Amino acid sequence: MSTLLITPAIHAQDQFQIFTTFDSEVYTEAQPVTAFIDDFDAPLTSGDSAFTYNIFELGVGYGNFKLGFQSRFDYVLNFDPDTALYLHTEKNDLPFEDRHYTYDLDGKQATSNGVFFSYDFKFLQSDALTITPKLSVFSSTHYQDANVKGQVFSDEIQGALTVDYYFSKDILFKRFTPDENPSGLGYSFDLAAQWKVNQDLIFGVLAQDLFYEAEYEQSGFVTGYTTEVPFTENDEGDIVTEPTIRLATSEYGNEVTHKFDMPVRIKVYADYRINDLFSTELMVKRFDQDTFSQLKGRMHFWDHWAMIGGYETNSEAFLLGIENDYFGLNIQTDNIDIDKAYYANVNWYVKLAF
């Protein structure tokens, strides 16, 4: 069984099942995971992205059909390295350089709860090709959708900035949070395909959040721009600059309806059974602007049990795990000391079949 799919595969003899799955993946570049989440106080490293995807599911399946409850927390952040330097300098009370810092920040975050439905469509001889569409419908009251571009001068809160920011809680300006969380409804659509070429070789692809849209009513927001007028002359002939600020906000009950989306994630893999004892899998993952290549091997023993080991490029993370048809646990990280880790992934599944 491949742990790539969100829910365990249903075998022909297992017509009814109850299952639960959990997958938590976090990757940061400018700071280790714990420092990035907490105080941003570790030594700064190069990088321009961070993300975390977390999903828990509890469901039932009958034949090729599955449905259940789903809870998600997703966070995607892209930034200019100069922005990371500015924030690191500010948060740690370090001396600023006497210059303009590039401020380029694009972030999305959402917490949601809902239900999902999926169906395995079988094609070709011996059901060699399986195509699985999956629809999730959810509600959400907590989210961030921020895009800020421009420049900030030294330690002064001034410069030319364009702001396009919608939220349930204002974490940038810290003053425009709505009195009540916005109400949001949305959906996401995943599509998986698996082709069993023969008894030893399997190809697969999974597109997660191929379509994703949520609409938040009574959302907080800040939109507009700030500018600096570069050459203004006063009565004494002195040249001065004065900032211009034009921002529309959700203050005084001016909340709006905002449509929110998430980037697509693509996973492609090839699984090859070498012999009765060993198999291997090559997977390529594309998350927004980051690509990971993972090679893992399995040693099979007992009745459908396997020990797993692997390595992934970009994250430089090692993988260890164990799995069979009804239980699986995988842990992957670049450092067993979580305070020094830039990548961590934990996933497990449990299935009871009848």
Tab-separated table of C-alpha atoms in Angstrom:
chain	number	residue	atom	x	y	z
A	1	MET	CA	0.000	0.000	0.000
A	2	SER	CA	1.277	3.486	-0.791
A	3	THR	CA	0.945	6.061	1.966
A	4	LEU	CA	0.714	8.730	-0.709
A	5	LEU	CA	-3.060	8.560	-0.843
A	6	ILE	CA	-5.019	10.423	1.778
A	7	THR	CA	-7.087	7.392	2.830
A	8	PRO	CA	-6.088	3.721	2.853
A	9	ALA	CA	-6.911	1.672	-0.224
A	10	ILE	CA	-9.877	-0.659	-0.061
A	11	HIS	CA	-9.151	-4.223	-1.126
A	12	ALA	CA	-11.841	-6.244	-2.837
A	13	GLN	CA	-12.280	-8.542	0.163
A	14	ASP	CA	-12.700	-5.595	2.559
A	15	GLN	CA	-16.133	-4.279	1.565
A	16	PHE	CA	-16.644	-2.197	4.731
A	17	GLN	CA	-14.014	-0.334	6.742
A	18	ILE	CA	-13.559	2.316	9.399
A	19	PHE	CA	-10.379	4.345	9.107
A	20	THR	CA	-8.542	7.349	10.480
A	21	THR	CA	-5.561	9.213	9.011
A	22	PHE	CA	-3.328	12.077	10.102
A	23	ASP	CA	-0.646	13.924	8.152
A	24	SER	CA	1.360	16.928	9.379
A	25	GLU	CA	4.117	18.413	7.196
A	26	VAL	CA	6.063	21.603	7.933
A	27	TYR	CA	8.958	23.189	6.031
A	28	THR	CA	10.759	26.488	6.685
A	29	GLU	CA	13.838	28.070	5.116
A	30	ALA	CA	14.799	31.285	6.942
A	31	GLN	CA	14.527	29.804	10.461
A	32	PRO	CA	14.205	26.382	12.124
A	33	VAL	CA	10.595	25.292	12.599
A	34	THR	CA	10.235	26.175	16.301
A	35	ALA	CA	11.976	29.551	15.945
A	36	PHE	CA	9.893	30.417	12.878
A	37	ILE	CA	6.661	29.703	14.757
A	38	ASP	CA	7.693	31.343	18.041
A	39	ASP	CA	10.185	34.222	18.247
A	40	PHE	CA	12.130	34.233	14.947
A	41	ASP	CA	15.265	34.434	17.113
A	42	ALA	CA	17.551	31.741	15.639
A	43	PRO	CA	20.470	32.755	13.381
A	44	LEU	CA	19.012	33.778	10.006
A	45	THR	CA	19.551	31.461	7.033
A	46	SER	CA	18.859	32.061	3.357
A	47	GLY	CA	15.429	31.213	2.019
A	48	ASP	CA	12.165	32.655	0.766
A	49	SER	CA	9.364	30.233	1.686
A	50	ALA	CA	7.654	28.274	4.451
A	51	PHE	CA	4.570	26.097	4.680
A	52	THR	CA	2.682	23.638	6.823
A	53	TYR	CA	-0.152	21.304	5.796
A	54	ASN	CA	-2.033	19.419	8.509
A	55	ILE	CA	-5.028	17.153	7.996
A	56	PHE	CA	-6.944	14.715	10.192
A	57	GLU	CA	-9.668	12.447	8.821
A	58	LEU	CA	-12.052	9.924	10.362
A	59	GLY	CA	-14.287	8.025	7.995
A	60	VAL	CA	-15.956	4.902	6.713
A	61	GLY	CA	-15.751	3.131	3.396
A	62	TYR	CA	-17.921	0.656	1.557
A	63	GLY	CA	-16.731	-0.841	-1.721
A	64	ASN	CA	-15.144	1.974	-3.692
A	65	PHE	CA	-16.931	4.766	-1.810
A	66	LYS	CA	-15.524	6.674	1.201
A	67	LEU	CA	-16.860	9.503	3.339
A	68	GLY	CA	-16.004	11.062	6.675
A	69	PHE	CA	-15.058	14.034	8.844
A	70	GLN	CA	-12.054	16.227	8.047
A	71	SER	CA	-10.117	18.880	9.982
A	72	ARG	CA	-7.365	20.973	8.341
A	73	PHE	CA	-4.828	23.677	9.149
A	74	ASP	CA	-2.844	25.024	6.174
A	75	TYR	CA	-0.269	27.795	5.993
A	76	VAL	CA	1.792	28.971	2.991
A	77	LEU	CA	4.234	31.881	3.095
A	78	ASN	CA	6.516	33.336	0.405
A	79	PHE	CA	8.798	36.276	1.137
A	80	ASP	CA	11.830	38.173	-0.103
A	81	PRO	CA	15.038	37.306	1.831
A	82	ASP	CA	15.414	41.028	2.565
A	83	THR	CA	12.010	40.939	4.275
A	84	ALA	CA	13.150	38.058	6.461
A	85	LEU	CA	16.272	40.069	7.358
A	86	TYR	CA	14.144	43.102	8.268
A	87	LEU	CA	11.797	41.072	10.499
A	88	HIS	CA	14.696	39.218	12.132
A	89	THR	CA	16.456	42.530	12.853
A	90	GLU	CA	13.271	44.068	14.270
A	91	LYS	CA	12.247	41.117	16.476
A	92	ASN	CA	15.725	40.696	17.964
A	93	ASP	CA	16.463	44.419	18.537
A	94	LEU	CA	19.487	44.348	16.232
A	95	PRO	CA	20.882	47.469	14.523
A	96	PHE	CA	19.252	48.340	11.180
A	97	GLU	CA	21.221	49.329	8.117
A	98	ASP	CA	20.619	52.894	6.939
A	99	ARG	CA	18.807	51.885	3.740
A	100	HIS	CA	15.508	50.777	2.225
A	101	TYR	CA	14.600	47.123	2.860
A	102	THR	CA	12.530	45.235	0.332
A	103	TYR	CA	9.232	44.267	1.959
A	104	ASP	CA	7.605	41.495	-0.081
A	105	LEU	CA	5.272	39.125	1.751
A	106	ASP	CA	2.635	36.760	0.344
A	107	GLY	CA	0.893	34.521	2.876
A	108	LYS	CA	-2.190	32.309	3.144
A	109	GLN	CA	-3.496	30.548	6.239
A	110	ALA	CA	-6.771	28.745	6.975
A	111	THR	CA	-8.286	26.475	9.618
A	112	SER	CA	-11.301	24.456	8.475
A	113	ASN	CA	-13.607	21.595	9.493
A	114	GLY	CA	-15.909	19.670	7.208
A	115	VAL	CA	-16.765	16.426	5.435
A	116	PHE	CA	-15.252	14.611	2.446
A	117	PHE	CA	-16.497	12.170	-0.193
A	118	SER	CA	-14.440	10.073	-2.630
A	119	TYR	CA	-14.980	7.223	-5.105
A	120	ASP	CA	-12.507	4.830	-6.773
A	121	PHE	CA	-13.297	4.452	-10.478
A	122	LYS	CA	-11.732	1.265	-11.897
A	123	PHE	CA	-10.610	0.882	-15.512
A	124	LEU	CA	-8.662	-1.521	-17.769
A	125	GLN	CA	-8.208	-5.257	-17.380
A	126	SER	CA	-8.038	-6.480	-13.757
A	127	ASP	CA	-8.874	-2.919	-12.610
A	128	ALA	CA	-5.295	-1.866	-13.355
A	129	LEU	CA	-6.158	1.858	-13.483
A	130	THR	CA	-7.830	3.593	-10.545
A	131	ILE	CA	-8.937	7.238	-10.700
A	132	THR	CA	-10.187	8.763	-7.454
A	133	PRO	CA	-11.885	12.166	-7.291
A	134	LYS	CA	-12.328	13.553	-3.783
A	135	LEU	CA	-14.554	16.452	-2.744
A	136	SER	CA	-14.324	18.189	0.633
A	137	VAL	CA	-16.901	20.708	1.865
A	138	PHE	CA	-15.993	22.739	4.940
A	139	SER	CA	-16.666	25.718	7.172
A	140	SER	CA	-13.998	28.085	8.476
A	141	THR	CA	-13.784	31.147	10.727
A	142	HIS	CA	-9.988	31.619	10.984
A	143	TYR	CA	-7.878	32.702	8.008
A	144	GLN	CA	-5.244	35.114	6.667
A	145	ASP	CA	-4.755	36.229	3.053
A	146	ALA	CA	-1.982	38.821	2.842
A	147	ASN	CA	-0.007	40.394	0.028
A	148	VAL	CA	2.319	43.277	0.916
A	149	LYS	CA	4.899	44.661	-1.520
A	150	GLY	CA	7.217	47.653	-1.381
A	151	GLN	CA	10.044	49.088	0.685
A	152	VAL	CA	10.565	50.122	4.310
A	153	PHE	CA	13.352	52.505	5.307
A	154	SER	CA	15.683	51.419	8.118
A	155	ASP	CA	13.843	51.194	11.454
A	156	GLU	CA	11.238	53.773	10.410
A	157	ILE	CA	7.722	52.546	9.637
A	158	GLN	CA	7.586	54.447	6.382
A	159	GLY	CA	8.125	53.728	2.725
A	160	ALA	CA	6.281	52.850	-0.469
A	161	LEU	CA	4.018	49.867	0.202
A	162	THR	CA	1.040	48.262	-1.529
A	163	VAL	CA	-1.245	46.340	0.828
A	164	ASP	CA	-3.905	43.770	-0.071
A	165	TYR	CA	-4.784	42.048	3.206
A	166	TYR	CA	-7.879	40.116	4.389
A	167	PHE	CA	-8.193	38.297	7.691
A	168	SER	CA	-10.167	37.013	10.660
A	169	LYS	CA	-7.473	38.397	13.001
A	170	ASP	CA	-5.226	41.343	12.142
A	171	ILE	CA	-1.661	40.149	12.848
A	172	LEU	CA	0.098	42.738	10.643
A	173	PHE	CA	-1.355	46.065	11.851
A	174	LYS	CA	-2.871	44.641	15.074
A	175	ARG	CA	-5.811	47.069	15.168
A	176	PHE	CA	-8.454	46.073	12.601
A	177	THR	CA	-9.603	42.663	13.882
A	178	PRO	CA	-13.407	42.278	13.466
A	179	ASP	CA	-15.532	42.024	16.626
A	180	GLU	CA	-16.687	38.580	15.460
A	181	ASN	CA	-14.907	35.989	13.347
A	182	PRO	CA	-16.051	35.985	9.710
A	183	SER	CA	-18.232	33.084	8.589
A	184	GLY	CA	-16.685	31.094	5.758
A	185	LEU	CA	-17.877	28.215	3.589
A	186	GLY	CA	-15.745	26.490	0.976
A	187	TYR	CA	-14.746	23.377	-0.904
A	188	SER	CA	-11.628	21.633	-2.165
A	189	PHE	CA	-11.217	19.015	-4.882
A	190	ASP	CA	-8.418	16.419	-5.095
A	191	LEU	CA	-7.737	13.988	-7.921
A	192	ALA	CA	-5.627	10.813	-7.634
A	193	ALA	CA	-4.701	8.256	-10.307
A	194	GLN	CA	-2.840	4.960	-9.913
A	195	TRP	CA	-1.806	2.644	-12.759
A	196	LYS	CA	-0.668	-0.884	-11.930
A	197	VAL	CA	1.479	-1.652	-14.971
A	198	ASN	CA	2.170	-5.218	-13.790
A	199	GLN	CA	2.630	-7.113	-10.519
A	200	ASP	CA	5.868	-5.229	-9.785
A	201	LEU	CA	5.441	-1.677	-11.131
A	202	ILE	CA	2.940	1.039	-10.166
A	203	PHE	CA	2.764	4.679	-11.328
A	204	GLY	CA	0.682	7.288	-9.525
A	205	VAL	CA	-0.152	10.976	-9.318
A	206	LEU	CA	-2.032	13.026	-6.731
A	207	ALA	CA	-3.231	16.616	-7.220
A	208	GLN	CA	-4.321	18.118	-3.899
A	209	ASP	CA	-6.406	21.295	-3.781
A	210	LEU	CA	-6.702	21.123	-7.558
A	211	PHE	CA	-9.683	23.396	-6.969
A	212	TYR	CA	-10.004	25.265	-3.680
A	213	GLU	CA	-12.274	28.177	-2.861
A	214	ALA	CA	-13.740	29.598	0.340
A	215	GLU	CA	-15.888	32.676	0.781
A	216	TYR	CA	-15.670	34.632	4.046
A	217	GLU	CA	-18.445	37.045	4.962
A	218	GLN	CA	-17.842	40.038	7.258
A	219	SER	CA	-14.087	39.713	6.830
A	220	GLY	CA	-11.563	42.165	8.178
A	221	PHE	CA	-9.364	43.894	5.605
A	222	VAL	CA	-6.722	46.523	4.873
A	223	THR	CA	-6.166	47.570	1.253
A	224	GLY	CA	-4.387	50.501	-0.353
A	225	TYR	CA	-0.909	51.997	-0.446
A	226	THR	CA	1.586	54.314	1.175
A	227	THR	CA	3.979	56.462	-0.855
A	228	GLU	CA	6.788	58.912	-0.287
A	229	VAL	CA	6.722	62.169	-2.259
A	230	PRO	CA	10.399	62.360	-3.210
A	231	PHE	CA	10.866	66.110	-3.879
A	232	THR	CA	8.832	68.691	-1.981
A	233	GLU	CA	10.209	72.240	-1.460
A	234	ASN	CA	9.142	74.368	1.526
A	235	ASP	CA	9.116	78.201	1.802
A	236	GLU	CA	12.756	78.285	2.894
A	237	GLY	CA	13.854	76.314	-0.164
A	238	ASP	CA	14.513	73.102	1.768
A	239	ILE	CA	13.770	69.767	0.106
A	240	VAL	CA	11.620	67.471	2.275
A	241	THR	CA	9.676	64.254	1.799
A	242	GLU	CA	6.266	63.506	3.246
A	243	PRO	CA	4.518	60.128	3.174
A	244	THR	CA	1.096	59.715	1.621
A	245	ILE	CA	-1.156	57.004	3.073
A	246	ARG	CA	-4.346	55.764	1.433
A	247	LEU	CA	-5.658	52.683	3.186
A	248	ALA	CA	-9.194	51.345	3.330
A	249	THR	CA	-9.840	49.231	6.438
A	250	SER	CA	-12.554	47.222	8.155
A	251	GLU	CA	-12.624	49.618	11.102
A	252	TYR	CA	-16.064	50.847	12.287
A	253	GLY	CA	-17.896	47.810	10.917
A	254	ASN	CA	-16.757	48.063	7.294
A	255	GLU	CA	-16.213	44.302	6.838
A	256	VAL	CA	-16.421	42.812	3.333
A	257	THR	CA	-16.904	39.428	1.645
A	258	HIS	CA	-13.622	37.888	0.483
A	259	LYS	CA	-12.913	34.878	-1.759
A	260	PHE	CA	-9.917	32.805	-0.692
A	261	ASP	CA	-7.957	30.076	-2.490
A	262	MET	CA	-4.949	27.833	-1.872
A	263	PRO	CA	-2.138	26.725	-4.248
A	264	VAL	CA	-2.219	23.287	-5.885
A	265	ARG	CA	0.100	20.542	-4.577
A	266	ILE	CA	1.269	17.798	-6.955
A	267	LYS	CA	2.817	14.419	-6.065
A	268	VAL	CA	4.048	11.946	-8.699
A	269	TYR	CA	5.520	8.555	-7.827
A	270	ALA	CA	6.734	5.225	-9.198
A	271	ASP	CA	6.690	2.113	-6.987
A	272	TYR	CA	8.733	-0.970	-7.964
A	273	ARG	CA	8.762	-4.375	-6.234
A	274	ILE	CA	12.346	-5.659	-6.626
A	275	ASN	CA	11.740	-9.093	-5.076
A	276	ASP	CA	9.889	-10.725	-2.174
A	277	LEU	CA	12.090	-8.932	0.336
A	278	PHE	CA	12.628	-5.440	-1.101
A	279	SER	CA	10.727	-2.693	-2.942
A	280	THR	CA	11.477	0.940	-3.720
A	281	GLU	CA	9.582	4.148	-4.480
A	282	LEU	CA	10.613	7.405	-6.168
A	283	MET	CA	8.381	10.420	-5.526
A	284	VAL	CA	8.525	14.030	-6.703
A	285	LYS	CA	6.472	16.604	-4.779
A	286	ARG	CA	5.695	20.148	-5.895
A	287	PHE	CA	4.359	22.507	-3.205
A	288	ASP	CA	3.790	26.026	-4.524
A	289	GLN	CA	7.364	27.138	-5.384
A	290	ASP	CA	9.236	24.249	-3.674
A	291	THR	CA	10.080	20.868	-5.277
A	292	PHE	CA	11.163	17.780	-3.320
A	293	SER	CA	12.477	14.463	-4.678
A	294	GLN	CA	12.179	11.490	-2.366
A	295	LEU	CA	13.665	7.995	-2.693
A	296	LYS	CA	12.621	5.341	-0.216
A	297	GLY	CA	13.079	1.618	0.171
A	298	ARG	CA	11.044	-1.039	1.958
A	299	MET	CA	12.049	-4.315	3.527
A	300	HIS	CA	9.040	-6.658	3.590
A	301	PHE	CA	8.503	-9.263	6.307
A	302	TRP	CA	5.797	-11.320	7.988
A	303	ASP	CA	2.318	-10.929	6.487
A	304	HIS	CA	2.296	-7.657	4.466
A	305	TRP	CA	4.492	-5.751	6.951
A	306	ALA	CA	7.284	-3.456	5.754
A	307	MET	CA	10.030	-1.350	7.324
A	308	ILE	CA	10.668	1.902	5.444
A	309	GLY	CA	13.709	4.136	5.062
A	310	GLY	CA	14.301	7.041	2.723
A	311	TYR	CA	15.884	10.405	1.921
A	312	GLU	CA	14.510	13.587	0.357
A	313	THR	CA	16.321	16.359	-1.517
A	314	ASN	CA	15.708	20.055	-0.832
A	315	SER	CA	14.506	19.330	2.716
A	316	GLU	CA	17.528	17.001	3.255
A	317	ALA	CA	15.259	14.900	5.466
A	318	PHE	CA	15.530	11.209	6.342
A	319	LEU	CA	12.460	8.975	6.567
A	320	LEU	CA	11.735	6.038	8.875
A	321	GLY	CA	8.475	4.131	9.045
A	322	ILE	CA	6.530	0.902	9.319
A	323	GLU	CA	3.320	-0.131	7.562
A	324	ASN	CA	0.948	-2.894	6.540
A	325	ASP	CA	-2.553	-2.983	5.063
A	326	TYR	CA	-4.170	-1.772	8.298
A	327	PHE	CA	-1.608	0.381	10.085
A	328	GLY	CA	1.192	2.748	9.102
A	329	LEU	CA	3.468	5.282	10.797
A	330	ASN	CA	6.089	7.465	9.064
A	331	ILE	CA	8.393	10.093	10.569
A	332	GLN	CA	10.608	12.291	8.412
A	333	THR	CA	12.921	15.157	9.462
A	334	ASP	CA	16.277	16.737	8.703
A	335	ASN	CA	17.232	16.844	12.402
A	336	ILE	CA	16.030	14.777	15.364
A	337	ASP	CA	16.483	17.909	17.520
A	338	ILE	CA	13.237	19.706	16.630
A	339	ASP	CA	14.735	23.060	17.683
A	340	LYS	CA	17.232	22.681	14.811
A	341	ALA	CA	14.934	21.075	12.229
A	342	TYR	CA	13.812	22.939	9.112
A	343	TYR	CA	11.526	20.119	7.963
A	344	ALA	CA	9.283	17.655	9.805
A	345	ASN	CA	6.572	15.275	8.616
A	346	VAL	CA	4.527	12.813	10.679
A	347	ASN	CA	1.757	10.707	9.189
A	348	TRP	CA	-0.171	7.640	10.282
A	349	TYR	CA	-3.263	5.652	9.355
A	350	VAL	CA	-5.350	2.974	11.041
A	351	LYS	CA	-7.983	0.864	9.293
A	352	LEU	CA	-10.493	-1.666	10.633
A	353	ALA	CA	-11.911	-3.842	7.866
A	354	PHE	CA	-14.959	-6.113	7.989
